mmCIF file of C-alpha atoms in Angstrom:
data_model
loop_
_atom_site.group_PDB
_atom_site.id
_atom_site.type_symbol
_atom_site.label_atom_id
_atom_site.label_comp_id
_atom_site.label_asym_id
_atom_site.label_seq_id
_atom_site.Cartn_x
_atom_site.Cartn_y
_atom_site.Cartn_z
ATOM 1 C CA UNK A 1 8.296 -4.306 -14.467
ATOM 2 C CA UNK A 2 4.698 -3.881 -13.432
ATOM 3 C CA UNK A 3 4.302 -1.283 -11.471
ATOM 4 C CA UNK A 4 0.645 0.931 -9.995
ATOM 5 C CA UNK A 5 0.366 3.737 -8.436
ATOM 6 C CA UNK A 6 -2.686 5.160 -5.959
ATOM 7 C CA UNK A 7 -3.597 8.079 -3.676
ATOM 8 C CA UNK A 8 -5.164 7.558 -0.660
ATOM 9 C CA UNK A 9 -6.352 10.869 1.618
ATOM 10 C CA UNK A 10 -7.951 9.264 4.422
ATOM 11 C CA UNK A 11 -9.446 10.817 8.334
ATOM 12 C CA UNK A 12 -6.703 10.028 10.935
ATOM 13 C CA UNK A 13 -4.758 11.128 13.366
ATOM 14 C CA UNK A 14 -0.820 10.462 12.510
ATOM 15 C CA UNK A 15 -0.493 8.993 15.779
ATOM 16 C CA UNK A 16 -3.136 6.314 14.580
ATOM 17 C CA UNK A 17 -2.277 5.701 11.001
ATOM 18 C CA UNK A 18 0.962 3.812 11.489
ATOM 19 C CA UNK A 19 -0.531 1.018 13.475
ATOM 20 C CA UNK A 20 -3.566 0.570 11.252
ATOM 21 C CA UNK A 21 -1.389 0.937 8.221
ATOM 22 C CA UNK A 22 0.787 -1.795 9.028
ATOM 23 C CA UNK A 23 -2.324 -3.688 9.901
ATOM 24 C CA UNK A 24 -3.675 -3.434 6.584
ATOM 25 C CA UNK A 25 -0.574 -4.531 4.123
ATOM 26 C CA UNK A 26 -0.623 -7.388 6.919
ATOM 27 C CA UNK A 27 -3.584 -8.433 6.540
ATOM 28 C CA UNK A 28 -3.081 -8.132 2.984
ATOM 29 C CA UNK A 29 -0.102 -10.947 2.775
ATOM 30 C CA UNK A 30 2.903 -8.568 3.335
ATOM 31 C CA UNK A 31 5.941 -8.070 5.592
ATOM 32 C CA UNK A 32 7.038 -4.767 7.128
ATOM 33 C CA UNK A 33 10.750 -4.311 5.736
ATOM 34 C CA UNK A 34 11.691 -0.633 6.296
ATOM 35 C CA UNK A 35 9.919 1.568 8.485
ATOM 36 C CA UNK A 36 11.029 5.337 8.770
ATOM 37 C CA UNK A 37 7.842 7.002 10.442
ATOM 38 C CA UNK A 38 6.951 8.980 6.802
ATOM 39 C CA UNK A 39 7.875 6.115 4.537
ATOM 40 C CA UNK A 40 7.063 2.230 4.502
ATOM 41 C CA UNK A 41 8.100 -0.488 2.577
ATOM 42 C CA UNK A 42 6.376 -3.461 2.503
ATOM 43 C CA UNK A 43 6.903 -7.491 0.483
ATOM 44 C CA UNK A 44 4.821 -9.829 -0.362
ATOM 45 C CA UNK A 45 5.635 -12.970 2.141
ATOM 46 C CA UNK A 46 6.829 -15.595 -0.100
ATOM 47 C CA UNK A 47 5.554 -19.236 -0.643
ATOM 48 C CA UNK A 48 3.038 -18.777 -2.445
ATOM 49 C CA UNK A 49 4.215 -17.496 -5.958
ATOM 50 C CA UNK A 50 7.366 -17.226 -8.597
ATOM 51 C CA UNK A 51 10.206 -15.095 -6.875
ATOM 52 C CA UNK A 52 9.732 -13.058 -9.596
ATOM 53 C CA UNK A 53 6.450 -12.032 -9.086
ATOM 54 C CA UNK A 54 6.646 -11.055 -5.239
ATOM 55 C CA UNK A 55 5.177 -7.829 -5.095
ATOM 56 C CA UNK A 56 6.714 -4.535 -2.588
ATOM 57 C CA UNK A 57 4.507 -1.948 -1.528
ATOM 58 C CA UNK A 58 6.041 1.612 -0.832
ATOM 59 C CA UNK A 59 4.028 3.962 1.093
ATOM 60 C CA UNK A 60 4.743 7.661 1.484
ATOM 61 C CA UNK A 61 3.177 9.477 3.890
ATOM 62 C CA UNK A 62 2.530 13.067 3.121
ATOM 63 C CA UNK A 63 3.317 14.865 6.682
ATOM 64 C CA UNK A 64 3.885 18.124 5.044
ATOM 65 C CA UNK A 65 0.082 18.238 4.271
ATOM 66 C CA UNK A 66 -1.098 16.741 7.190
ATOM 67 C CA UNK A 67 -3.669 17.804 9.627
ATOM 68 C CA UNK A 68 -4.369 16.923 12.620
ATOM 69 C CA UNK A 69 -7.772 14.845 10.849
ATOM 70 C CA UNK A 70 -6.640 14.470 7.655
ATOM 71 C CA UNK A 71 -3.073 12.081 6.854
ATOM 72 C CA UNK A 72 -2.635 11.681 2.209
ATOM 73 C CA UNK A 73 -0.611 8.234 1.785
ATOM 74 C CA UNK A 74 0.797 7.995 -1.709
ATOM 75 C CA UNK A 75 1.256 4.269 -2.671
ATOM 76 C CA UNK A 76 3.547 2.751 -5.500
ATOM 77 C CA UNK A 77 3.079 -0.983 -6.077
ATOM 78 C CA UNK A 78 5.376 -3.146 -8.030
ATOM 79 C CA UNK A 79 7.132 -6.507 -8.724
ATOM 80 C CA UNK A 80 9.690 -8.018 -11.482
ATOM 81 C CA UNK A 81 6.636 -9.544 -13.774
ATOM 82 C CA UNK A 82 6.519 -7.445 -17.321
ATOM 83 C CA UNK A 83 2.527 -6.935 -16.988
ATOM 84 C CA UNK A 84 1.660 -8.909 -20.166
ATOM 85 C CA UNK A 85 -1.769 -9.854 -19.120
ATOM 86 C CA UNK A 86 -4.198 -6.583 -17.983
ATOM 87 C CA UNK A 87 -4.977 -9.326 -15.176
ATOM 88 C CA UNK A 88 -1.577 -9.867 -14.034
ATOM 89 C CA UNK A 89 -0.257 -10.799 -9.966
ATOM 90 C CA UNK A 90 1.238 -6.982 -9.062
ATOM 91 C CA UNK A 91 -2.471 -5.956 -9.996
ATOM 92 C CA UNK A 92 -4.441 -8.510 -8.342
ATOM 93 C CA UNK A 93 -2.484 -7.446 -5.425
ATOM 94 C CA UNK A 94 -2.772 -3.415 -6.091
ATOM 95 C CA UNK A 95 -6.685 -3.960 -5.934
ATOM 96 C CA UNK A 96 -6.186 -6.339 -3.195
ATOM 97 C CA UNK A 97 -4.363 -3.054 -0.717
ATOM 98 C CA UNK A 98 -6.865 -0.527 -2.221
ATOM 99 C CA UNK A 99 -9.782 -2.210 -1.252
ATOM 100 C CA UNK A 100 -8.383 -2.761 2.312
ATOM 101 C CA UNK A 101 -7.126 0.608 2.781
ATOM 102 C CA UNK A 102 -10.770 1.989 1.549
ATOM 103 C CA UNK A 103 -12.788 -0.743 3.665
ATOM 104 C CA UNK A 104 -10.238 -0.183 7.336
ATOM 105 C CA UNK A 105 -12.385 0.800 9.772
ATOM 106 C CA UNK A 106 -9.559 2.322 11.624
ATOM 107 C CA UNK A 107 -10.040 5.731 9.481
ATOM 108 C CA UNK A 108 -12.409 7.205 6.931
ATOM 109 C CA UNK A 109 -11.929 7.262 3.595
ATOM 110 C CA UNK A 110 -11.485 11.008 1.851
ATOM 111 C CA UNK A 111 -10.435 10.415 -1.415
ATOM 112 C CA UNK A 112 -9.228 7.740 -3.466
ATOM 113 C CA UNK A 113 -6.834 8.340 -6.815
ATOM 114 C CA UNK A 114 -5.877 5.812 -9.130
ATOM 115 C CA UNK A 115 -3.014 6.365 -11.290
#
């Protein structure tokens, strides 16, 4: 199972985040499954590759540390696909949602972690 993991800190308000989180995995080629207010799960709309190698998003959203500016989103990306290849689909897509979360213009970028 490939699976990546990232930390995202970012300057919202929690009332904004949701909406512009959504936004992004959307934009990104993924459907909003499970939505809980603090945690998000997210799969990548198929059609376009192997069953196997859909990739789901989970976001957890760190409201214990919250601040009224500041919202940290932890992110774990995965799919079925045994990462045999360094360039394999679950990480084409992991790079795909980091760069989207760090270029939204809906929030500013604090820190980025890469795990």
């Amino acid at each position: 199972m490939a699976r990546y993991t990232c930390s995202f800190t970012v300057a919202v308000s929690l009332d904004h985040l949701q909406h512009s989180l959504i936004e992004v995995l959307q934009s990104c080629n993924f459907d909003i499954i499970y939505d809980t207010g603090d945690y998000l799960m997210a799969r990548e709309i198929p059609g376009r590759i192997a069953f196997a190698k859909l990739v789901t998003v989970e976001v957890l959203i760190d409201k214990s540390t919250a601040t009224s500016q500041e919202v940290r989103m932890n992110f774990v990306i995965k799919n079925e696909e045994l990462p045999l290849q360094v360039d394999n689909h679950c990480r084409q897509m992991f790079e795909m949602v980091q760069e989207a979360v760090a270029a939204n213009r809906q929030w500013q970028l604090v820190e980025s972690v890469a795990g």
